Structures are given as C-alpha cells and as structure tokens.
Coordinates of C-alpha atoms and ligand atoms in Angstrom, one line a residue:
M1134 CA -26.5 16.0 18.5
R1135 CA -23.1 15.0 17.2
P1136 CA -23.3 13.2 13.8
P1137 CA -22.6 9.3 14.0
Q1138 CA -18.8 8.8 13.7
P1139 CA -17.8 6.9 10.7
R1140 CA -16.1 3.5 11.0
V1141 CA -13.3 3.5 8.4
V1142 CA -11.5 0.8 6.4
V1143 CA -8.5 1.8 4.3
L1144 CA -6.8 -0.3 1.6
A1145 CA -3.2 0.8 1.1
G1146 CA 0.5 0.3 0.4
G1147 CA 3.5 2.3 -0.6
V1148 CA 4.5 5.8 -0.1
G1149 CA 0.9 7.0 -1.3
G1150 CA -0.7 4.8 1.2
S1151 CA 1.6 6.0 4.2
K1152 CA 0.9 9.8 3.3
F1153 CA -2.7 9.1 2.9
T1154 CA -3.0 7.1 5.9
L1155 CA -1.5 9.9 8.0
G1156 CA -4.3 12.1 6.5
V1157 CA -7.0 9.7 7.4
R1158 CA -5.7 9.4 11.0
A1159 CA -5.8 13.3 11.2
A1160 CA -9.2 13.7 9.6
L1161 CA -10.6 11.0 12.2
R1162 CA -9.1 12.7 15.0
R1163 CA -10.7 16.0 14.1
L1164 CA -14.1 14.2 14.0
G1165 CA -13.6 12.4 17.3
A1166 CA -14.2 9.2 15.2
P1167 CA -12.8 5.7 16.2
E1168 CA -9.3 4.5 14.8
A1169 CA -9.5 3.3 11.2
T1170 CA -8.6 0.0 10.1
V1171 CA -5.7 0.2 7.4
V1172 CA -5.4 -3.3 5.3
V1173 CA -1.9 -3.3 4.1
N1174 CA -0.6 -4.9 0.9
T1175 CA 1.9 -7.4 1.7
G1176 CA 2.5 -8.7 -2.0
D1177 CA 6.0 -7.0 -2.1
D1178 CA 7.3 -8.8 1.0
L1179 CA 10.1 -10.9 0.8
W1180 CA 12.9 -13.2 2.6
L1181 CA 16.4 -11.5 2.3
S1182 CA 19.6 -12.7 4.1
G1183 CA 17.3 -14.8 6.4
V1184 CA 14.8 -11.9 7.4
R1185 CA 11.2 -11.3 6.5
L1186 CA 10.8 -7.9 5.0
Q1187 CA 7.3 -6.2 4.8
P1188 CA 8.4 -3.0 2.7
D1189 CA 4.7 -1.6 2.8
V1190 CA 3.8 -2.6 6.4
D1191 CA 7.0 -0.9 7.6
S1192 CA 6.5 2.2 5.3
I1193 CA 3.2 2.8 6.9
T1194 CA 4.0 1.8 10.6
Y1195 CA 7.2 4.1 10.4
A1196 CA 5.2 7.0 9.0
L1197 CA 2.3 6.6 11.7
A1198 CA 5.2 6.3 14.3
G1199 CA 6.9 9.4 12.8
V1200 CA 10.3 7.7 12.4
N1201 CA 10.2 7.4 8.6
D1202 CA 12.8 8.6 6.4
T1203 CA 10.7 11.2 4.3
V1204 CA 13.4 12.1 1.7
R1205 CA 14.2 8.4 0.6
G1206 CA 10.5 7.5 1.0
W1207 CA 11.4 4.1 2.7
G1208 CA 13.2 3.0 5.9
R1209 CA 13.9 4.8 9.1
A1210 CA 15.1 8.4 9.5
G1211 CA 18.7 8.9 10.3
D1212 CA 19.4 5.0 9.9
T1213 CA 22.9 3.8 9.5
E1214 CA 24.2 0.9 7.1
R1215 CA 26.8 -0.9 9.1
V1216 CA 25.3 -4.2 9.0
N1217 CA 24.5 -3.7 5.4
E1218 CA 28.1 -3.2 4.5
E1219 CA 29.1 -6.2 6.3
L1220 CA 26.5 -8.3 4.4
Q1221 CA 27.6 -6.8 1.3
A1222 CA 31.4 -7.8 2.3
W1223 CA 29.9 -11.6 2.8
G1224 CA 28.3 -11.3 -0.6
A1225 CA 25.0 -11.9 1.2
G1226 CA 21.6 -10.2 0.3
W1227 CA 21.3 -8.0 -2.7
P1228 CA 24.1 -5.3 -3.4
W1229 CA 21.4 -3.0 -4.8
F1230 CA 19.1 -3.4 -1.7
T1231 CA 19.9 -1.5 1.5
L1232 CA 19.0 -2.8 4.7
G1233 CA 19.4 0.0 7.5
D1234 CA 20.6 -1.0 10.9
L1235 CA 17.4 0.2 12.6
D1236 CA 15.3 -1.4 9.8
L1237 CA 17.3 -4.5 10.5
G1238 CA 16.2 -4.4 14.0
T1239 CA 12.6 -4.6 12.9
H1240 CA 13.1 -7.3 10.4
L1241 CA 15.0 -9.3 13.3
A1242 CA 12.2 -8.9 15.7
R1243 CA 9.5 -9.9 13.1
T1244 CA 11.4 -12.8 12.0
G1245 CA 12.0 -14.1 15.6
W1246 CA 8.3 -14.0 16.3
L1247 CA 7.2 -15.6 13.0
R1248 CA 9.8 -18.3 13.9
E1249 CA 8.1 -18.6 17.3
G1250 CA 5.0 -19.2 15.6
L1251 CA 3.1 -15.7 15.4
T1252 CA 1.1 -15.0 12.5
P1253 CA 2.1 -11.9 10.5
T1254 CA -1.4 -10.3 12.0
Q1255 CA -0.2 -11.1 15.6
V1256 CA 3.4 -9.9 14.8
L1257 CA 1.9 -6.6 13.5
G1258 CA -0.4 -6.3 16.7
R1259 CA 3.0 -6.7 18.5
M1260 CA 4.8 -4.2 16.6
A1261 CA 2.1 -1.6 16.8
Q1262 CA 2.3 -1.8 20.7
R1263 CA 5.7 0.0 20.5
W1264 CA 4.2 3.3 19.2
P1265 CA 0.8 4.8 19.6
L1266 CA 0.0 4.5 16.0
G1267 CA -3.6 5.7 16.0
I1268 CA -4.6 3.0 13.3
R1269 CA -5.4 -0.5 13.5
L1270 CA -3.0 -2.1 11.0
L1271 CA -3.8 -5.3 9.5
P1272 CA -1.9 -7.3 6.5
M1273 CA -4.0 -8.1 3.8
T1274 CA -3.3 -11.9 4.3
D1275 CA -1.2 -14.2 6.6
S1276 CA -0.2 -16.1 3.7
E1277 CA 3.2 -15.7 2.0
V1278 CA 2.4 -14.0 -1.4
D1279 CA 5.0 -12.7 -3.8
T1280 CA 4.8 -10.3 -6.6
H1281 CA 6.7 -11.2 -9.8
V1282 CA 7.2 -9.4 -13.1
L1283 CA 7.3 -11.2 -16.4
L1284 CA 9.3 -9.3 -18.6
E1285 CA 8.9 -8.6 -22.3
D1286 CA 12.1 -10.7 -22.9
G1287 CA 10.5 -13.8 -21.1
R1288 CA 12.4 -13.3 -18.0
R1289 CA 10.7 -13.6 -14.5
L1290 CA 12.0 -11.1 -11.7
H1291 CA 11.0 -10.7 -8.1
F1292 CA 9.2 -7.3 -8.1
Q1293 CA 11.8 -5.6 -5.6
E1294 CA 14.6 -6.6 -8.2
W1295 CA 12.5 -5.0 -10.9
W1296 CA 11.5 -2.0 -8.9
T1297 CA 14.6 -1.1 -7.0
R1298 CA 17.4 -2.7 -9.0
H1299 CA 16.2 -1.7 -12.6
R1300 CA 13.9 1.2 -11.6
A1301 CA 11.0 -0.5 -13.4
Q1302 CA 12.8 0.3 -16.7
L1303 CA 12.7 -3.4 -18.2
P1304 CA 9.5 -3.5 -20.0
P1305 CA 7.0 -5.6 -18.1
R1306 CA 4.4 -8.1 -19.7
A1307 CA 2.6 -8.9 -16.8
F1308 CA 2.4 -9.3 -12.9
E1309 CA 1.7 -12.3 -11.1
N1310 CA 1.1 -13.1 -7.4
P1311 CA 2.1 -16.7 -6.8
G1312 CA 0.4 -17.9 -3.8
I1313 CA -2.7 -15.6 -4.1
A1314 CA -5.1 -18.3 -5.2
D1315 CA -4.5 -20.1 -1.7
A1316 CA -4.5 -17.1 0.3
V1317 CA -7.3 -16.0 2.6
P1318 CA -7.9 -12.5 4.2
A1319 CA -6.0 -12.0 7.4
P1320 CA -8.3 -12.3 10.4
G1321 CA -10.5 -9.1 11.0
V1322 CA -10.2 -7.9 7.3
T1323 CA -13.5 -9.0 5.9
D1324 CA -15.2 -8.3 9.2
A1325 CA -13.9 -4.8 9.2
I1326 CA -15.1 -4.2 5.7
A1327 CA -18.5 -5.6 6.4
A1328 CA -18.8 -3.4 9.6
A1329 CA -17.6 -0.2 7.9
D1330 CA -19.4 2.8 6.9
V1331 CA -16.9 3.9 4.5
V1332 CA -14.2 2.0 2.7
L1333 CA -11.1 4.1 1.1
L1334 CA -8.8 3.0 -1.5
A1335 CA -5.8 5.1 -1.0
P1336 CA -3.9 6.7 -3.9
S1337 CA -1.4 3.8 -4.0
N1338 CA -0.2 2.0 -6.9
P1339 CA -3.3 0.3 -8.5
V1340 CA -1.2 -2.7 -9.9
V1341 CA 1.2 -3.6 -7.3
S1342 CA -0.3 -2.2 -4.1
I1343 CA -4.1 -2.2 -4.2
G1344 CA -4.1 -5.0 -6.9
P1345 CA -2.9 -7.7 -4.7
I1346 CA -5.3 -6.8 -1.7
L1347 CA -8.1 -6.9 -4.3
A1348 CA -6.8 -10.2 -5.6
V1349 CA -6.8 -12.0 -2.1
P1350 CA -9.8 -14.3 -2.6
G1351 CA -12.8 -13.0 -0.5
V1352 CA -11.7 -9.2 -0.5
R1353 CA -13.3 -8.3 -3.7
E1354 CA -16.6 -9.9 -2.6
A1355 CA -16.4 -8.3 0.8
L1356 CA -16.2 -5.0 -0.9
R1357 CA -19.1 -5.8 -3.3
T1358 CA -21.4 -6.7 -0.6
T1359 CA -20.6 -4.2 2.3
S1360 CA -23.1 -1.6 3.0
A1361 CA -20.2 1.0 3.4
R1362 CA -19.6 3.4 0.6
V1363 CA -16.4 2.5 -1.3
V1364 CA -14.5 5.6 -2.2
G1365 CA -11.1 5.6 -4.3
V1366 CA -8.6 8.4 -4.5
S1367 CA -6.9 8.9 -7.9
P1368 CA -3.2 8.4 -7.8
I1369 CA -3.0 10.0 -11.2
I1370 CA -3.1 13.7 -11.5
G1371 CA -3.3 15.4 -14.9
G1372 CA -2.4 12.2 -16.5
R1373 CA 0.8 11.7 -14.5
V1374 CA 1.7 9.5 -11.6
V1375 CA 2.2 11.6 -8.5
R1376 CA 5.2 9.4 -7.5
G1377 CA 6.6 5.9 -8.1
M1378 CA 6.6 4.3 -11.5
A1379 CA 2.8 3.2 -11.6
D1380 CA 2.4 4.3 -15.2
V1381 CA 4.7 1.5 -16.3
C1382 CA 2.6 -1.0 -14.3
L1383 CA -0.6 0.3 -15.6
T1384 CA 0.6 0.3 -19.2
A1385 CA 1.7 -3.5 -18.8
I1386 CA -1.9 -4.3 -17.8
G1387 CA -3.5 -2.5 -20.5
V1388 CA -4.7 0.6 -18.5
E1389 CA -4.0 4.0 -19.8
T1390 CA -2.3 6.2 -17.0
S1391 CA -5.3 8.6 -16.4
A1392 CA -7.4 9.0 -13.4
A1393 CA -10.5 8.0 -15.3
A1394 CA -9.0 4.8 -16.6
V1395 CA -7.8 3.9 -13.2
A1396 CA -11.4 4.4 -11.9
R1397 CA -12.7 2.2 -14.8
H1398 CA -10.1 -0.4 -13.9
Y1399 CA -11.5 -0.7 -10.4
G1400 CA -15.1 -0.4 -11.9
A1401 CA -18.4 0.8 -10.5
R1402 CA -20.0 -1.4 -8.0
S1403 CA -23.1 -1.2 -10.0
A1404 CA -21.3 -3.0 -12.7
E1405 CA -19.4 -5.7 -11.1
G1406 CA -16.6 -3.3 -9.9
V1407 CA -15.6 -2.1 -6.4
L1408 CA -16.1 1.6 -6.4
D1409 CA -19.2 4.0 -5.5
A1410 CA -17.0 7.2 -5.9
W1411 CA -13.7 8.5 -7.0
L1412 CA -11.8 11.5 -5.9
L1413 CA -10.4 13.2 -8.9
A1414 CA -8.0 16.0 -9.0
E1415 CA -9.2 19.5 -10.3
E1416 CA -6.8 18.8 -13.2
D1417 CA -9.1 16.0 -14.3
T1418 CA -12.2 17.8 -14.0
A1419 CA -13.2 16.9 -17.6
S1420 CA -13.3 13.2 -16.8
A1421 CA -16.0 13.7 -14.3
A1422 CA -19.0 13.1 -16.6
E1423 CA -17.4 10.1 -18.1
L1424 CA -17.1 8.5 -14.6
E1425 CA -20.7 9.5 -13.7
A1426 CA -21.9 7.8 -17.0
A1427 CA -20.0 4.7 -15.8
G1428 CA -21.9 4.7 -12.4
I1429 CA -19.0 6.0 -10.5
R1430 CA -19.8 9.2 -8.5
A1431 CA -16.9 11.8 -9.2
V1432 CA -15.8 14.3 -6.7
V1433 CA -13.2 17.0 -7.8
R1434 CA -10.9 18.1 -5.2
P1435 CA -7.1 19.1 -5.0
L1436 CA -5.2 15.9 -4.6
W1437 CA -1.6 16.7 -4.0
M1438 CA -0.5 15.3 -0.6
S1439 CA 2.0 18.0 0.0
D1440 CA 1.7 17.8 3.8
E1441 CA -0.4 16.1 6.5
D1442 CA -3.1 18.9 6.5
A1443 CA -3.4 18.4 2.6
S1444 CA -3.7 14.7 3.1
A1445 CA -6.3 15.1 5.9
A1446 CA -8.3 17.5 3.6
I1447 CA -8.4 14.6 1.0
A1448 CA -9.3 12.0 3.5
E1449 CA -12.1 14.2 4.8
A1450 CA -13.5 14.8 1.3
A1451 CA -13.1 11.1 0.7
L1452 CA -15.2 10.6 3.8
R1453 CA -17.8 12.8 2.8
A1454 CA -18.1 11.6 -0.9
Ligands
FO1_1949 N1 13.8 1.0 -2.2 C1 14.9 1.3 -3.1 O1 14.8 1.9 -3.9 N2 16.1 0.8 -2.6 C2 16.5 0.0 -1.6 O2 17.5 -0.3 -1.4 C3 15.2 -0.3 -0.9 C4 15.5 -1.0 0.4 C5 14.4 -1.2 1.2 C6 14.6 -2.3 2.4 C7 13.6 -2.4 3.2 C8 12.4 -2.1 2.9 O3 11.3 -2.3 3.7 C9 12.1 -1.2 1.7 C10 13.1 -0.9 1.0 N3 12.9 0.0 -0.4 C11 14.2 0.1 -1.2 C12 11.6 0.4 -0.7 C13 10.7 -0.7 -1.3 O4 11.3 -1.6 -1.8 C14 9.9 -0.2 -2.5 O5 9.7 1.2 -2.5 C15 8.6 -0.8 -2.2 O6 8.4 -2.1 -2.1 C16 7.4 -0.2 -3.2 O7 6.2 0.0 -2.4

C-alpha cells in the first residue's frame, strides 16, 4: 500500500522562497502528492506609477511558470524597459526601481482586476490560470500591509527604497508593518494550515519575508494549534546569509546571523514558538544539540539550493523531518 500523501503548506517570500517552492513542487510530484499551498508574503507590496506591485507574489509565480529572470533574481526573463524609460522621462516612479515591460503587463492586469473589485486572493487565482503552476498560491492577507524601515538616524523609508536603492546599507533600527494589526489571513490560509500534515517555513528572509506572514493576526495561532508538523529550513549556512541582506535585518531585531539563532527566534512550539523541527546545513552541525535542548528537532542536510534537484532534496528532507 502507498503511504498517505502529505498535505503541505509553505510560508514563503523572495528568491529563497521561489527556489524552495520549486523544490517542494518537484518533491511532491515525485511522491504523487497533492499540490502544496504556498502562502506568500505581501508585506513588501507597493503602489508605484498607479500600479500595484507584488514583488514576492510575482517572483514565485514567474519562477513556477519558468519565465523568471534567474540572473537578476526578480522580474521576467528577457524583459525590455521601454515603458520604464518613458516613465523616467516623465519623472514618474522611482529612478532606481525598474519596471520591465512584460512585468508591467502583470501589474496592469492585476491593478485592473483590483479596480474592478476582485480581492488580491481572487486576482492571484486568476493569474494562476495562465500557467500550470502546480502550486496553489495564496497571499498572506487581502489587506494592504506595508513594510517600513526605521533608520538609526530617525528617518522612515519604504522597504523597497531601503532595499533596492540603498542596498540595505543605511543602518536600520526596526521594521514596522503598518496595517498589519487590522489584517486578517486571506481566505483559505488558516484552513490550509489546519488541514495540513506538514507546514514548511521556506529559507526566506526571517524578518521581512516570513516575519510579516507570522505577524498577520491568526497565522501564528494557526501554526501553534495545527496537528501538522511545522518544519523550518535555515536561510543561514555557516553563519552567513545564503543570498540577500537578511543579516542586516536580523541584526536590527537583535538576532545573531546564525542558523541556531534564527530557529530560536521562531521558537519551539513546545515553548510558545512555531517550530517542531529545523533543517540545518552540514556546516552548522555543531548547533544541533543546542536546538534539541530548546525543544526543536534538528535535522542536518546539505542546504545549498544550487538547482531544482537540490531544492527538491531539501524539500523532501523537510517533509520527512
Ligand atoms: N530589485 C532591485 O534590486 N532593483 C529593481 O529595480 C527592482 C525592481 C522590481 C520591480 C518589480 C518587482 O516585482 C520587483 C523588483 N525588484 C527590484 C525586486 C524586489 O524589490 C526585492 O528584491 C524584493 O522585494 C525582496 O524580496
């Protein structure tokens, strides 16, 4: 008899989330399991030049559809920038933020549907009809939630300005998500978590990708009460971030850039946190005992997502953890 096939939910954002989601899809296809539900961070969404941008939603959608720019890590492969040049000529938008022509097509379609009254969840459902994604994508919430960065010098910047214009070089004091207190999980999010056998925290930025998802009122509670096992994958290998600038974000919230510190930041479910198990890289084997003592099962595996097979092996290890 075939073993029962796991129902899987993933919390994800950014490039780490995209690569991991591809691995989850491949691993589940091998197992013949149902499509996973991926709850995507929308905390870094924004309005720009009259259109709604959803960077993490689009990164994951484009990656699943195989149309993403794998070199830049965002946007569409082979995109052109004619409209962007025109926007710059008008002095519209942000001169340091590029909107590709194909990407703008996505933003225009989304904005049109939002203006017609569709919710972000419905819009995403509509977008997913274009490509066979093999994953059910849900935004973390239908509410508009921002991410602001409070700088050491007292200024407050939108996350995208801090991240893309200043490359996270301006020292942050804190991150805030205006709108989050009144947000509710998007339809289907808490039900999916409740019905899951395994919930996976992707190796995404713990502060600005996974952090906003966990901060939506009701999500943390859903993770704490589900009968699913909750397994996280470390975005830190050997004391360094794999990609991006998560180390700057972690330092700002007082968390050391180490696999163990990020796991302790999420916390054990047995101690008011959300994790049952944590995948650690082989480089961080020494931290396993510390995590076990904190009530988090430590599973050591190679964690470099060098290609889809490597990501699938990580996803499979997380499913078995
Ligand atoms: N990242 C950049 O570094 N520079 C850009 O000009 C840029 C434009 C852009 C446009 C649309 C979009 O969906 C994403 C875009 N990104 C860009 C990526 C994005 O801002 C960040 O990497 C993520 O928000 C962090 O997860």
